[in-house]
Tab-separated table of C-alpha atoms and ligand atoms in Angstrom:
chain	number	residue	atom	x	y	z
A	81	MET	CA	-6.516	18.068	6.324
A	82	THR	CA	-8.638	14.721	5.839
A	83	LEU	CA	-7.439	11.567	4.732
A	84	LEU	CA	-10.499	9.607	3.267
A	85	PRO	CA	-10.426	5.776	1.254
A	86	LEU	CA	-12.822	5.599	-1.014
A	87	PRO	CA	-14.013	2.125	-1.466
A	88	ALA	CA	-13.511	1.145	-5.403
A	89	PHE	CA	-14.360	-2.240	-7.295
A	90	ASP	CA	-14.341	-5.171	-5.016
A	91	ASP	CA	-10.993	-4.633	-2.626
A	92	ASN	CA	-9.882	-0.709	-3.574
A	93	TYR	CA	-8.863	2.219	-2.211
A	94	ILE	CA	-8.713	5.275	-3.722
A	95	TRP	CA	-7.095	7.180	-1.350
A	96	MET	CA	-8.489	11.207	-0.958
A	97	LEU	CA	-6.577	14.048	1.019
A	98	HIS	CA	-8.482	16.867	1.245
A	99	ASP	CA	-7.791	20.626	2.871
A	100	GLY	CA	-11.845	21.159	2.749
A	101	HIS	CA	-11.139	23.223	-0.504
A	102	GLN	CA	-8.805	21.214	-2.681
A	103	ALA	CA	-8.166	17.695	-2.923
A	104	LEU	CA	-5.464	14.944	-4.335
A	105	VAL	CA	-6.102	11.602	-4.888
A	106	VAL	CA	-3.808	8.470	-4.839
A	107	ASP	CA	-4.222	5.579	-7.490
A	108	PRO	CA	-7.330	5.971	-9.142
A	109	GLY	CA	-8.546	3.264	-10.826
A	110	ASP	CA	-12.326	4.532	-10.714
A	111	GLU	CA	-13.022	7.787	-11.594
A	112	VAL	CA	-16.783	7.538	-10.396
A	113	PRO	CA	-16.308	7.484	-6.173
A	114	VAL	CA	-14.047	10.120	-6.373
A	115	LEU	CA	-16.023	12.495	-8.541
A	116	GLN	CA	-18.916	12.227	-5.836
A	117	ALA	CA	-16.877	12.650	-3.051
A	118	LEU	CA	-15.707	15.805	-4.790
A	119	GLN	CA	-19.311	17.287	-5.736
A	120	ALA	CA	-20.975	15.605	-1.924
A	121	GLN	CA	-18.008	17.585	-0.682
A	122	HIS	CA	-17.352	20.758	-2.701
A	123	LEU	CA	-14.221	20.177	-3.534
A	124	GLN	CA	-11.769	20.695	-6.267
A	125	LEU	CA	-9.375	18.184	-7.762
A	126	LYS	CA	-6.029	19.641	-7.552
A	127	ALA	CA	-3.519	16.657	-8.350
A	128	ILE	CA	-3.628	12.351	-9.035
A	129	LEU	CA	-0.336	10.821	-7.854
A	130	VAL	CA	0.126	7.010	-9.764
A	131	THR	CA	2.177	4.891	-7.589
A	132	HIS	CA	2.139	2.121	-10.510
A	133	HIS	CA	0.715	1.040	-14.276
A	134	HIS	CA	-1.854	-1.338	-13.403
A	135	ALA	CA	-5.699	-0.846	-14.357
A	136	ASP	CA	-6.800	-0.772	-11.009
A	137	HIS	CA	-4.922	2.258	-10.394
A	138	VAL	CA	-5.538	3.972	-13.371
A	139	GLY	CA	-8.552	3.437	-15.025
A	140	GLY	CA	-10.178	6.582	-13.836
A	141	VAL	CA	-6.838	9.350	-14.684
A	142	ASP	CA	-7.857	10.662	-17.808
A	143	GLU	CA	-11.602	11.029	-16.866
A	144	LEU	CA	-10.429	12.995	-13.876
A	145	ARG	CA	-7.843	14.910	-15.740
A	146	ALA	CA	-10.387	15.938	-17.898
A	147	ALA	CA	-13.433	16.678	-15.730
A	148	THR	CA	-11.321	18.546	-13.250
A	149	GLY	CA	-8.002	19.867	-15.167
A	150	ALA	CA	-6.230	18.325	-12.338
A	151	SER	CA	-2.083	17.588	-12.249
A	152	VAL	CA	-0.678	14.151	-12.673
A	153	TYR	CA	2.012	12.504	-11.024
A	154	GLY	CA	3.480	8.957	-11.355
A	155	PRO	CA	6.460	7.279	-11.710
A	156	ALA	CA	8.975	7.887	-14.375
A	157	GLY	CA	10.042	4.225	-15.939
A	158	GLU	CA	6.096	3.343	-16.579
A	159	GLU	CA	3.521	3.300	-19.068
A	160	MET	CA	0.500	5.876	-18.136
A	161	PRO	CA	-2.217	8.018	-19.049
A	162	GLU	CA	-0.403	10.632	-20.917
A	163	PRO	CA	-0.177	13.661	-19.715
A	164	LEU	CA	1.967	13.491	-17.036
A	165	GLN	CA	4.546	14.889	-15.069
A	166	ARG	CA	7.027	12.276	-14.114
A	167	MET	CA	8.229	11.360	-10.506
A	168	ALA	CA	11.600	8.691	-9.446
A	169	GLY	CA	12.798	7.944	-6.195
A	170	GLY	CA	14.265	11.193	-4.778
A	171	ASP	CA	11.653	13.872	-6.261
A	172	THR	CA	9.766	15.993	-4.290
A	173	LEU	CA	6.524	17.800	-4.663
A	174	GLN	CA	4.209	20.555	-2.986
A	175	LEU	CA	0.832	19.702	-2.461
A	176	LEU	CA	-1.896	21.071	-0.644
A	177	GLY	CA	0.503	22.465	1.808
A	178	LEU	CA	2.174	19.882	2.190
A	179	SER	CA	5.803	17.420	1.209
A	180	PHE	CA	5.837	14.163	-0.657
A	181	SER	CA	8.563	13.069	-1.457
A	182	VAL	CA	8.882	10.129	-4.082
A	183	LEU	CA	10.572	6.480	-3.142
A	184	ASP	CA	11.668	3.908	-6.030
A	185	VAL	CA	9.773	0.268	-4.858
A	186	PRO	CA	9.918	-2.025	-7.673
A	187	GLY	CA	8.965	-5.705	-6.806
A	188	HIS	CA	5.260	-6.056	-7.614
A	189	THR	CA	6.329	-3.804	-11.622
A	190	ALA	CA	9.508	-2.628	-12.069
A	191	GLY	CA	8.802	1.110	-11.664
A	192	HIS	CA	6.291	0.894	-8.939
A	193	ILE	CA	6.954	4.206	-7.062
A	194	ALA	CA	5.249	5.259	-3.231
A	195	TRP	CA	4.697	8.602	-1.741
A	196	TYR	CA	5.941	9.252	1.629
A	197	SER	CA	4.935	12.889	3.846
A	198	SER	CA	6.458	13.861	6.642
A	199	GLY	CA	3.613	16.577	7.075
A	200	VAL	CA	0.047	16.088	8.131
A	201	ASP	CA	-0.854	17.113	11.588
A	202	GLY	CA	2.778	15.947	12.739
A	203	ARG	CA	1.823	12.130	11.200
A	204	PRO	CA	3.505	11.275	8.093
A	205	LEU	CA	1.568	9.478	5.399
A	206	LEU	CA	2.729	6.617	2.901
A	207	PHE	CA	0.861	6.125	-0.315
A	208	CYS	CA	2.559	2.672	-0.782
A	209	GLY	CA	0.228	1.392	-3.959
A	210	ASP	CA	0.457	-2.640	-4.160
A	211	THR	CA	4.390	-2.489	-2.688
A	212	LEU	CA	3.133	-2.930	0.842
A	213	PHE	CA	-0.162	-4.242	2.284
A	214	SER	CA	-1.359	-4.770	5.827
A	215	ALA	CA	0.432	-7.881	6.954
A	216	GLY	CA	1.156	-8.465	3.196
A	217	CYS	CA	3.003	-7.531	0.429
A	218	GLY	CA	2.106	-7.093	-3.188
A	219	ARG	CA	2.679	-10.076	-5.676
A	220	LEU	CA	6.048	-9.531	-7.501
A	221	PHE	CA	5.040	-9.534	-11.081
A	222	GLU	CA	7.954	-7.590	-12.437
A	223	GLY	CA	10.803	-7.269	-10.278
A	224	THR	CA	12.636	-10.025	-8.318
A	225	PRO	CA	12.359	-11.277	-5.305
A	226	ALA	CA	15.818	-8.841	-4.123
A	227	GLN	CA	14.315	-5.841	-5.304
A	228	MET	CA	10.941	-6.438	-3.565
A	229	LEU	CA	12.664	-6.895	-0.375
A	230	ALA	CA	15.033	-3.785	-0.344
A	231	SER	CA	11.781	-2.107	-1.124
A	232	LEU	CA	10.495	-3.546	2.423
A	233	ASP	CA	13.150	-2.374	3.472
A	234	GLN	CA	12.962	0.994	3.004
A	235	LEU	CA	9.295	1.434	4.158
A	236	ALA	CA	9.657	-0.473	7.060
A	237	ALA	CA	12.442	2.468	8.087
A	238	LEU	CA	10.453	5.242	7.623
A	239	PRO	CA	8.896	6.438	10.848
A	240	GLY	CA	6.937	3.826	13.655
A	241	ASP	CA	3.851	6.421	13.271
A	242	THR	CA	3.687	6.750	10.123
A	243	ARG	CA	0.015	5.991	8.499
A	244	VAL	CA	0.258	3.265	5.712
A	245	CYS	CA	-2.067	3.632	2.977
A	246	CYS	CA	-2.595	0.711	0.496
A	247	ALA	CA	-4.552	0.574	-2.057
A	248	HIS	CA	-6.414	-3.194	-1.614
A	249	GLU	CA	-8.304	-4.418	1.580
A	250	TYR	CA	-6.287	-7.668	1.935
A	251	THR	CA	-5.857	-7.425	5.945
A	252	LEU	CA	-7.806	-10.351	6.964
A	253	GLY	CA	-6.567	-13.093	3.948
A	254	ASN	CA	-3.249	-11.411	4.671
A	255	LEU	CA	-3.565	-12.503	8.424
A	256	ARG	CA	-4.769	-15.628	8.126
A	257	PHE	CA	-1.877	-16.308	6.216
A	258	ALA	CA	0.529	-14.615	8.560
A	259	GLN	CA	-0.979	-16.538	11.778
A	260	ALA	CA	0.059	-19.871	9.741
A	261	VAL	CA	3.660	-18.249	9.411
A	262	GLU	CA	3.685	-17.528	13.162
A	263	PRO	CA	1.530	-18.514	14.918
A	264	ASP	CA	2.811	-17.600	18.594
A	265	ASN	CA	3.151	-13.979	17.438
A	266	VAL	CA	0.531	-12.427	20.082
A	267	ALA	CA	1.194	-9.026	18.333
A	268	LEU	CA	-0.874	-10.433	15.733
A	269	GLN	CA	-3.249	-12.081	16.986
A	270	GLN	CA	-4.236	-9.229	18.710
A	271	TYR	CA	-4.106	-6.871	15.267
A	272	THR	CA	-6.212	-9.536	13.550
A	273	ARG	CA	-9.291	-9.116	16.576
A	274	GLN	CA	-9.533	-5.801	15.500
A	275	CYS	CA	-8.940	-6.263	12.636
A	276	GLU	CA	-12.383	-8.748	12.107
A	277	ALA	CA	-14.040	-6.485	14.329
A	278	LEU	CA	-13.312	-3.168	11.946
A	279	ARG	CA	-14.871	-5.260	8.652
A	280	GLU	CA	-17.308	-6.940	10.613
A	281	ARG	CA	-19.310	-3.457	10.584
A	282	GLN	CA	-17.983	-3.006	7.124
A	283	GLN	CA	-15.111	-0.298	8.317
A	284	PRO	CA	-11.805	-0.291	7.235
A	285	THR	CA	-8.901	-1.913	8.456
A	286	LEU	CA	-6.348	0.984	6.924
A	287	PRO	CA	-4.216	2.737	7.318
A	288	SER	CA	-2.295	1.003	9.366
A	289	THR	CA	1.087	2.598	10.976
A	290	VAL	CA	4.598	1.554	10.123
A	291	ALA	CA	4.950	0.520	14.137
A	292	VAL	CA	2.002	-2.012	13.843
A	293	GLU	CA	3.473	-3.748	10.684
A	294	ARG	CA	6.905	-4.253	11.848
A	295	GLU	CA	5.281	-6.609	14.380
A	296	ILE	CA	2.675	-8.235	12.536
A	297	ASN	CA	3.481	-8.054	8.705
A	298	PRO	CA	6.062	-11.495	8.136
A	299	PHE	CA	6.826	-10.027	4.489
A	300	LEU	CA	9.024	-6.990	6.579
A	301	ARG	CA	9.946	-9.998	9.678
A	302	SER	CA	11.972	-12.289	7.107
A	303	ARG	CA	14.487	-11.947	9.062
A	304	HIS	CA	13.311	-12.816	12.221
A	305	ARG	CA	14.027	-16.029	14.240
A	306	ALA	CA	10.492	-17.521	14.138
A	307	VAL	CA	10.024	-16.416	10.620
A	308	VAL	CA	13.077	-17.824	9.208
A	309	GLN	CA	12.288	-21.329	10.481
A	310	ALA	CA	8.748	-21.411	10.017
A	311	VAL	CA	9.853	-21.098	6.090
A	312	GLN	CA	13.075	-23.442	6.322
A	313	ALA	CA	11.088	-26.238	7.741
A	314	ARG	CA	9.297	-25.941	4.301
A	315	GLU	CA	12.043	-24.820	1.824
A	316	PRO	CA	15.911	-26.379	3.893
A	317	THR	CA	17.036	-24.811	0.648
A	318	ALA	CA	16.099	-21.023	1.315
A	319	ARG	CA	19.771	-19.518	3.428
A	320	ASP	CA	20.229	-16.614	3.175
A	321	ASP	CA	17.740	-12.983	3.022
A	322	VAL	CA	17.024	-12.962	-0.392
A	323	SER	CA	15.995	-16.596	-0.835
A	324	VAL	CA	14.002	-16.914	2.978
A	325	PHE	CA	11.791	-14.146	1.647
A	326	ALA	CA	11.357	-15.819	-2.323
A	327	ALA	CA	10.081	-18.637	-0.323
A	328	LEU	CA	7.695	-16.924	2.146
A	329	ARG	CA	6.054	-14.784	-0.977
A	330	GLU	CA	5.909	-18.302	-3.009
A	331	TRP	CA	4.356	-20.115	-0.236
A	332	LYS	CA	2.252	-17.058	0.468
A	333	ASN	CA	1.373	-17.463	-3.173
A	334	GLN	CA	0.400	-21.353	-3.007
A	335	PHE	CA	-1.597	-20.354	0.820
A	336	ARG	CA	-5.513	-21.196	0.584
B	199	LIG	ZN1	-0.862	-3.378	-8.829
B	200	LIG	FE1	-3.735	-2.878	-7.264
């Protein structure tokens, strides 16, 4: 099984998984890179998985469905290009011989879902759209801080070796913020050097892993003492978990 990030637009990745014959893609905001990859590798597109309704994630769905006949699976609670099969937390799906389960992860959008598979070569896979980024998380366009914190807690509890397939290459910018929050985090400094080296060679920093994110992502570390102290130095009224998380997200929104 091969996992590929297909670059799209400025900084999106459309994730493709294939077995040499059949393929699935996640969040095809643009059909062009997907059609090119299918053609170049003589693959048949079986399924399109979608995490949320934003245009940079669904823009290529209609074209790909029409061109390939692939089945489309997306969130139960969002406006989507029809027809598709609507999925919600707890639902499962068999594709390319793998079992996928759906997680409800509201916050970036109200009905955002993530796709988790325990199965590629014994290493789990997570397609998390714009909920979790490496060293960051999505903006709260529709959900509350409490919802996003619960969604990220759910993802942080997945097995450490889960490969985290985020929909954007935002890693270096997120790492600059993470270092402002946790200047003494050694794992964060090492990971930053590793990601800078990858980007210098124009390579993706993704997939990350859940274990790495637990070590370096301030939004998965919002209950750690160093993060709480850094947030409270700016926002002394932030006391409970949710208000610390909300203030951390707000700090990132302002960060330049
Ligand atoms: Zn989005
Ligand atoms: Fe996006």
